[in-house]
mmCIF file of C-alpha atoms in Angstrom:
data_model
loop_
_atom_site.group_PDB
_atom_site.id
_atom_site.type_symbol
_atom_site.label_atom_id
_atom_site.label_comp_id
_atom_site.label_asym_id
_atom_site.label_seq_id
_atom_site.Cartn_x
_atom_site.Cartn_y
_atom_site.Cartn_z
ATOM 1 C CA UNK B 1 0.000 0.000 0.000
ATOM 2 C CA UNK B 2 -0.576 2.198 -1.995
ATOM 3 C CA UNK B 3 -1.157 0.255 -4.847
ATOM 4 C CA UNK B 4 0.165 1.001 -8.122
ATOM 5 C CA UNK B 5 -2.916 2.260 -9.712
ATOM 6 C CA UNK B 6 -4.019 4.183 -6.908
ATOM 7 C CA UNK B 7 -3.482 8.031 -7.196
ATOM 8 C CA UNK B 8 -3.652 11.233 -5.295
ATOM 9 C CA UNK B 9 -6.400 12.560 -7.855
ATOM 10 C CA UNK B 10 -8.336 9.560 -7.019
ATOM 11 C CA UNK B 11 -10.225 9.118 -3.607
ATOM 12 C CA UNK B 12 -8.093 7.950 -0.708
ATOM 13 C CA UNK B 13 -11.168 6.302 0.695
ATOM 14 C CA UNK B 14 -13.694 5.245 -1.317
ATOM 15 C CA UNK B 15 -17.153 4.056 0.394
ATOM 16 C CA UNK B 16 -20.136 2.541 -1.696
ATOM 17 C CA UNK B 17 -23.279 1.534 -0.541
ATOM 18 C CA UNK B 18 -22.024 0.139 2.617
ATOM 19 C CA UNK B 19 -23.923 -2.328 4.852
ATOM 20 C CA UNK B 20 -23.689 -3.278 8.564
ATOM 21 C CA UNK B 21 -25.923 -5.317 10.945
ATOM 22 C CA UNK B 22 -25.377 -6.230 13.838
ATOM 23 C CA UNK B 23 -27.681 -9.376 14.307
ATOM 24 C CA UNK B 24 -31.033 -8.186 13.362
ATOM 25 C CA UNK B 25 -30.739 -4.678 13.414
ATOM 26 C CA UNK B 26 -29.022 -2.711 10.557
ATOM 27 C CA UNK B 27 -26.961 0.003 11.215
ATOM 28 C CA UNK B 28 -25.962 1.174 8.183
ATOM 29 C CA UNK B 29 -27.995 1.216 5.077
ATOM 30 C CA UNK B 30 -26.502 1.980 2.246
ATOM 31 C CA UNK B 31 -23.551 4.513 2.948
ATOM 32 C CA UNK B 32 -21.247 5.986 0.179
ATOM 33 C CA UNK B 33 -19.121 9.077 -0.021
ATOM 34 C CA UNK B 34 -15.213 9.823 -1.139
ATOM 35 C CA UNK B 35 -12.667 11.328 0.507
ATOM 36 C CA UNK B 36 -10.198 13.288 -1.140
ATOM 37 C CA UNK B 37 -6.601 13.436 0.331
ATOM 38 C CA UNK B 38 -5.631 15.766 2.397
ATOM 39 C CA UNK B 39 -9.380 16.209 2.799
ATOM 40 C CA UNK B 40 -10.770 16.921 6.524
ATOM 41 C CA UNK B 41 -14.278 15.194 6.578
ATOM 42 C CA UNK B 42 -17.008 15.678 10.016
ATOM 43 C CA UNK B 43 -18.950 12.899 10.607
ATOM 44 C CA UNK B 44 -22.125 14.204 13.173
ATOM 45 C CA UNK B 45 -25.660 13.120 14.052
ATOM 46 C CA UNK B 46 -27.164 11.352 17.062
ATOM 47 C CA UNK B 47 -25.782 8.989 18.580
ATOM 48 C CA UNK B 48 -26.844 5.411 17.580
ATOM 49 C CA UNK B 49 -26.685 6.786 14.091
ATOM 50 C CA UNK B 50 -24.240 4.873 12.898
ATOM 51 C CA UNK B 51 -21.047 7.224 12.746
ATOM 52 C CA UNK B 52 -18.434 5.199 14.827
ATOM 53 C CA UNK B 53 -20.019 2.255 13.325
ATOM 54 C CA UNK B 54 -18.767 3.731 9.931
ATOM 55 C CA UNK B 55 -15.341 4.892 11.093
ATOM 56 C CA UNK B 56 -14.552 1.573 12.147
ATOM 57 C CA UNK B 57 -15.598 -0.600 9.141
ATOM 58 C CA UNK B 58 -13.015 1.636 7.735
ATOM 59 C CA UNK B 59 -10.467 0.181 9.486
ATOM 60 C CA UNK B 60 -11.722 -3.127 9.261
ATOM 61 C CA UNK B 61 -12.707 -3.358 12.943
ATOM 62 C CA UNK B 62 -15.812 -4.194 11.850
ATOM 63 C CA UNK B 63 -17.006 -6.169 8.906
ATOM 64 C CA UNK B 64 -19.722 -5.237 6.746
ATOM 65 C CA UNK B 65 -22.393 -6.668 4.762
ATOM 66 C CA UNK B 66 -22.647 -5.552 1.435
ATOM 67 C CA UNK B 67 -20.886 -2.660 -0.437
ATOM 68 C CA UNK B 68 -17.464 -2.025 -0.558
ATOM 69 C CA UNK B 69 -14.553 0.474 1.250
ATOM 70 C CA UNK B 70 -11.229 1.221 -0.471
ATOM 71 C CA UNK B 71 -8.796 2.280 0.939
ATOM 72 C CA UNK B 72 -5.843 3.764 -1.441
ATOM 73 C CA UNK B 73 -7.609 1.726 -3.966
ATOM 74 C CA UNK B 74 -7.391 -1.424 -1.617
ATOM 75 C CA UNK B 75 -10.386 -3.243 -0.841
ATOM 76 C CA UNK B 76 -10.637 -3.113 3.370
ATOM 77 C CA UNK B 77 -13.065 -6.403 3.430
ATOM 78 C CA UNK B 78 -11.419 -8.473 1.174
ATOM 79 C CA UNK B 79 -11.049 -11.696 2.809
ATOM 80 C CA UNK B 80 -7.497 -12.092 2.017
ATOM 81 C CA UNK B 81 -6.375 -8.402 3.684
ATOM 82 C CA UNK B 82 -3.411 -7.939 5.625
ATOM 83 C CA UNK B 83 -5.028 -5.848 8.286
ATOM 84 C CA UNK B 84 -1.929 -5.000 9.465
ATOM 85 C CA UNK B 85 -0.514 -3.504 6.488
ATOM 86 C CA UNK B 86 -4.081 -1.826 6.282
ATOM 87 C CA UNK B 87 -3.816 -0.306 9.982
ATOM 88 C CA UNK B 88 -0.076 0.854 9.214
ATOM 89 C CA UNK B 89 -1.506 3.198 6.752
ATOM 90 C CA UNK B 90 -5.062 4.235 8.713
ATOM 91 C CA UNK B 91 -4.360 5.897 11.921
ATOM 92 C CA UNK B 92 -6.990 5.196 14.514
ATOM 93 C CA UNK B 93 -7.916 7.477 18.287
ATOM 94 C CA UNK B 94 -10.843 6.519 19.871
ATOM 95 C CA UNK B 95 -12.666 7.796 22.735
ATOM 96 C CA UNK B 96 -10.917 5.640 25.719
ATOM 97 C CA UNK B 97 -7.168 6.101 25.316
ATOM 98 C CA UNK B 98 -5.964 2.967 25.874
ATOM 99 C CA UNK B 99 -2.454 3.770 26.832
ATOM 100 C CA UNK B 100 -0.675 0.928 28.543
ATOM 101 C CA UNK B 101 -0.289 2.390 32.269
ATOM 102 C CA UNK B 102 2.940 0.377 32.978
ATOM 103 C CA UNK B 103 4.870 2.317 30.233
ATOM 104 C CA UNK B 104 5.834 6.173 30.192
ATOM 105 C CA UNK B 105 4.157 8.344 27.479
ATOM 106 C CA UNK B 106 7.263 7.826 25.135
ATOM 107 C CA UNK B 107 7.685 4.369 25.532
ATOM 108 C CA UNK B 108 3.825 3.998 25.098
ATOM 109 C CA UNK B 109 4.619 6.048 21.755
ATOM 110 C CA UNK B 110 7.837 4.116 20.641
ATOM 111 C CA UNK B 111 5.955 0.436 21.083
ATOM 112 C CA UNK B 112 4.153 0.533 17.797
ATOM 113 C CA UNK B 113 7.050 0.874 15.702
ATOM 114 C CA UNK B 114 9.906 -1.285 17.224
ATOM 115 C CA UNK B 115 7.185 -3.908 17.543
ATOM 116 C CA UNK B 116 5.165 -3.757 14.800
ATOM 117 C CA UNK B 117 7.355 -2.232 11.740
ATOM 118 C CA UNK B 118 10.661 -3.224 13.101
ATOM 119 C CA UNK B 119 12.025 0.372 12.911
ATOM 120 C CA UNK B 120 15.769 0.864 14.918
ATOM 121 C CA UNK B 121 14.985 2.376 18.709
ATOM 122 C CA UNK B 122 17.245 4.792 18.348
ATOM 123 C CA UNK B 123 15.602 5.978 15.185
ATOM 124 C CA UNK B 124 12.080 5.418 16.599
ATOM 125 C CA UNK B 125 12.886 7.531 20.001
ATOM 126 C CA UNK B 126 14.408 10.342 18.123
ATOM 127 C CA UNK B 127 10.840 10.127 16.018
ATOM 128 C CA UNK B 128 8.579 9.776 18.867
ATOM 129 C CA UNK B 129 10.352 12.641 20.798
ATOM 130 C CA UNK B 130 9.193 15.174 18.152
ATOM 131 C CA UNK B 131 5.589 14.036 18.042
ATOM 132 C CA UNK B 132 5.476 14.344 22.153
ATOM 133 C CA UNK B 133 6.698 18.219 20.765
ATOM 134 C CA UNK B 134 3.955 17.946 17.830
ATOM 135 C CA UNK B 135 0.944 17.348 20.682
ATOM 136 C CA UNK B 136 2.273 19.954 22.669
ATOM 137 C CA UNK B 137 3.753 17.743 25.522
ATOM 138 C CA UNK B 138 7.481 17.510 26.032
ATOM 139 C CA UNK B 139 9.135 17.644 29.431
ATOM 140 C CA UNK B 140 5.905 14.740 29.739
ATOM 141 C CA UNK B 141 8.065 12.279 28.063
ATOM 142 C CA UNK B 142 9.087 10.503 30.814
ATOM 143 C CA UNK B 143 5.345 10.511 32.666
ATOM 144 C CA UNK B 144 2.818 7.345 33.185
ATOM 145 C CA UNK B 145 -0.533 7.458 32.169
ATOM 146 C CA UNK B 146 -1.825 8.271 35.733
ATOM 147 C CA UNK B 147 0.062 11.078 36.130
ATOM 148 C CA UNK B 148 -1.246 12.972 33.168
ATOM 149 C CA UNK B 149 -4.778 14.690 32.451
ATOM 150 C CA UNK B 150 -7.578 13.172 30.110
ATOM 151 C CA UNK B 151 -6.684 15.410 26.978
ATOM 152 C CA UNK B 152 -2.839 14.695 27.632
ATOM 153 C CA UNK B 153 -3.258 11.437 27.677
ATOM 154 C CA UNK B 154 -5.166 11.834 24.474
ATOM 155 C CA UNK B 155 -2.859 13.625 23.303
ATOM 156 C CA UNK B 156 -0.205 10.909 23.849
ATOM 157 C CA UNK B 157 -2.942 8.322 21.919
ATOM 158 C CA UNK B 158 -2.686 10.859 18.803
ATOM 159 C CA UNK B 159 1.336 10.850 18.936
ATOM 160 C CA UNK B 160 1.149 7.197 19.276
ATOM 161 C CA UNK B 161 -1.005 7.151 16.410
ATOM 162 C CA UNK B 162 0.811 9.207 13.871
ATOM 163 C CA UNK B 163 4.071 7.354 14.844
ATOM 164 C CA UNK B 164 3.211 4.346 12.741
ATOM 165 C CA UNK B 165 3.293 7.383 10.279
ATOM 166 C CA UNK B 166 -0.209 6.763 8.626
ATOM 167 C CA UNK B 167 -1.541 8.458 5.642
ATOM 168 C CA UNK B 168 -5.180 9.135 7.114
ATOM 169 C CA UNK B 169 -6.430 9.013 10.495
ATOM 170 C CA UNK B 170 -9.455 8.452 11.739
ATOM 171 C CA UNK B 171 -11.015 10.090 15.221
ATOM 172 C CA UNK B 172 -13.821 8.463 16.925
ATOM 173 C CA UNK B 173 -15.582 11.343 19.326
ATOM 174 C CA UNK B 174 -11.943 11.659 20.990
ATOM 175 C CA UNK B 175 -12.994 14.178 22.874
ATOM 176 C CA UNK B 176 -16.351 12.572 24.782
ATOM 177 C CA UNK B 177 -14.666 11.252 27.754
ATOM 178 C CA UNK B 178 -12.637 14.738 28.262
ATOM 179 C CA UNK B 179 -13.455 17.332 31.063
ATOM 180 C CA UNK B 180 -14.232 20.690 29.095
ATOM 181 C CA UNK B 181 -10.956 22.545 29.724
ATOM 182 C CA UNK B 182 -9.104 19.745 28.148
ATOM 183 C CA UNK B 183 -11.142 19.868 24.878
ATOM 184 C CA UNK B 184 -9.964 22.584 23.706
ATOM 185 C CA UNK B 185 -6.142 21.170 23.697
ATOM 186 C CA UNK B 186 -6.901 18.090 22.092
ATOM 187 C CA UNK B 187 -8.988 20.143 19.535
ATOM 188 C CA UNK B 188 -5.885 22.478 18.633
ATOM 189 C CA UNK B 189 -3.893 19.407 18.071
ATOM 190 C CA UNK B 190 -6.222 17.526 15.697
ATOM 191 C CA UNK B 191 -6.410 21.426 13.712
ATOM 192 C CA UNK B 192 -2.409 21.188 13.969
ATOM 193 C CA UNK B 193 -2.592 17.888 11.601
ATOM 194 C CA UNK B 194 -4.851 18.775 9.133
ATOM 195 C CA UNK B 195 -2.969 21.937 8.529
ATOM 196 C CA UNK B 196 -0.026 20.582 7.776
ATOM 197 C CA UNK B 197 -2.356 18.229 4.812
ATOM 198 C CA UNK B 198 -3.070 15.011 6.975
ATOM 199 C CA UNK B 199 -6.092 13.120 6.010
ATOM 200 C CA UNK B 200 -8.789 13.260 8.926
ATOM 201 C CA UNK B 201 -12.146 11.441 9.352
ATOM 202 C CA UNK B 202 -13.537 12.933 12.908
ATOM 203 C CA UNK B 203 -16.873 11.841 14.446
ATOM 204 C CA UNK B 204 -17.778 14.266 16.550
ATOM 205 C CA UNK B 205 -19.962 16.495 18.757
ATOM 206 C CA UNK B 206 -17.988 19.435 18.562
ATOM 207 C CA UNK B 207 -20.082 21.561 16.141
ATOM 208 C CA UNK B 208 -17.893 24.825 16.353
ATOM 209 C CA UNK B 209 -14.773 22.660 15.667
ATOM 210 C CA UNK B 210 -16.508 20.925 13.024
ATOM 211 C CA UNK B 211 -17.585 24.391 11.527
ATOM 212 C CA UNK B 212 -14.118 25.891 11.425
ATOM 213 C CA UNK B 213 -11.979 22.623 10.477
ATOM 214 C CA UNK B 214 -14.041 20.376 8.021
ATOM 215 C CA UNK B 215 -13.988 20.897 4.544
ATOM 216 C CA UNK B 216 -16.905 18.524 4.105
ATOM 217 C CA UNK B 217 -19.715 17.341 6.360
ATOM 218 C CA UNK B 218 -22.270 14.833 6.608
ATOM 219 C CA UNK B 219 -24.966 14.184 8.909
ATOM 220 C CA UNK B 220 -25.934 10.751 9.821
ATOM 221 C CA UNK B 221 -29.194 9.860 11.118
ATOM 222 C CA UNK B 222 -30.712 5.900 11.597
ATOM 223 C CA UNK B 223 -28.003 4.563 9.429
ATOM 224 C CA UNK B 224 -28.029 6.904 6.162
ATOM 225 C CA UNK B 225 -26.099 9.786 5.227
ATOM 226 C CA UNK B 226 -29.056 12.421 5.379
ATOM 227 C CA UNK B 227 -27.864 15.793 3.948
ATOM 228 C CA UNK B 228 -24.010 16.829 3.980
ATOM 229 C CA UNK B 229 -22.392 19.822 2.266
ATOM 230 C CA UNK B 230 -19.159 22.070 2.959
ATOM 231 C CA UNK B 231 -19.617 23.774 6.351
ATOM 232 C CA UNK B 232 -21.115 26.882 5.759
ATOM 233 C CA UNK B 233 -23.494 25.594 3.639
ATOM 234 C CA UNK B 234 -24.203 22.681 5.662
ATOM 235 C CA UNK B 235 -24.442 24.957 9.107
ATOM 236 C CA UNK B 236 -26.441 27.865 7.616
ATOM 237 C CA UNK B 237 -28.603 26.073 4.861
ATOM 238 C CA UNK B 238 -29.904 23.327 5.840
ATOM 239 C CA UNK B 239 -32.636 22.078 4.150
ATOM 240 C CA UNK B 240 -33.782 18.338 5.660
ATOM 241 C CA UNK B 241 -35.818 18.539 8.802
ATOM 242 C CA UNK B 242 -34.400 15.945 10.486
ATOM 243 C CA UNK B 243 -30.648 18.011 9.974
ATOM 244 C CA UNK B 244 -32.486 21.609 11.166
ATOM 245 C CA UNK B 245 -33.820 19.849 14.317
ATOM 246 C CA UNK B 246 -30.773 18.393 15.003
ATOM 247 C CA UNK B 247 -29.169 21.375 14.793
ATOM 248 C CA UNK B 248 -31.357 23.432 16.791
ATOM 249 C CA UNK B 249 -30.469 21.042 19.440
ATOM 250 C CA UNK B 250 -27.237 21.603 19.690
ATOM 251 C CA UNK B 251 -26.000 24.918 18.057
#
């Protein structure tokens, strides 16, 4: 990956009329959309609408149904994927950290690629110390999990991430668990990555961070992809019912 007749003017994921039930009740219906690289894409709506569903399948956490995800031209459910080489390339954070508590924040963010791509320690410490610097954490290098706040220790998930150097990364509602003054730092370095061109797929509930960062979003309701549009559009035009009441919620 990528494959050889994959291109940049091409989608880097590609979803089409995607499926996904768990037992008898269907959480997606029918999804499809592109994303461009480089691309910053908001995926909102209520929850049990299917969004981290979605995010998922597209990292083949989940299977689906029926339709089909491509990834860099690669199909993500073919049978005969190497999920790993899939997951080297599609950066994941979700909601719960998951940071191994034993292990400092630099050794939590060194692990993936001494283990996993084989990558010299020396090389790979040099590496992870600049993404500690990237989230906005050094002189935390040497700190455990405990001894750091939610949205540093989110932080620490997002340099972990990005140290297996992926081409797009996906964020599933990252900041949900996260006390409100630590939003607002996790936000600023999720805004940091897509400026410098990284491919991002948030779900999330953070409308005014969707409204100044996305380039594209859609709003997911019951398992379809109701109305979507580029933010200001999409935030001041709405034209569904089931996207103005939403809004009105929320805004």
């Amino acid at each position: 990956m990528p494959t050889d007749n994959w291109t940049d003017s091409q989608p880097i994921v590609s979803i089409k009329d995607v499926h996904k039930s768990f037992g008898d009740l269907e959480v997606l219906k029918g999804i499809s959309f592109d994303v461009m690289k480089g691309e910053v894409v908001c995926i909102i709506g209520p929850s049990g609408s299917g969004k981290s569903t979605l995010i998922r399948c597209i990292n083949a956490l989940n299977d689906i149904q029926k339709g089909s995800i491509k990834v860099e031209g690669i199909e993500v459910h073919d049978k005969h994927l190497n999920k790993l080489e899939l997951r080297k390339k599609v950066g994941m954070v979700f909601q719960q950290y998951n940071l191994f508590p034993h292990k400092t924040a630099l050794e939590n963010v060194m692990m993936a690629p001494i283990k996993v791509l084989k990558e010299s320690p020396a090389e790979v410490e040099a590496k992870a110390r600049d993404l500690i610097e990237k989230v906005r954490l050094q002189g935390k290098e040497n700190s455990y999990p405990g001894e750091l706040s939610g949205g540093q220790q989110q932080r620490v998930a997002i340099a972990r991430s990005l140290a297996m150097n992926p081409d797009i990364m996906l964020f599933d509602e990252v900041t949900a668990a996260l006390d409100p003054e630590t939003v607002k730092e996790v936000l600023v370095t999720i805004k940091d990555l897509a400026e410098d061109g990284m491919t991002c797929m948030l779900v999330t509930h953070e409308m005014g961070f969707a409204k100044e960062i996305a380039d594209h979003i859609y709003f997911t309701d019951r398992g379809v992809i109701v109305e979507h549009g580029p933010p200001a559009t999409f935030f001041e035009q709405a034209k569904d019912e089931r996207t103005k009441e939403f809004l009105s919620q929320i805004l």
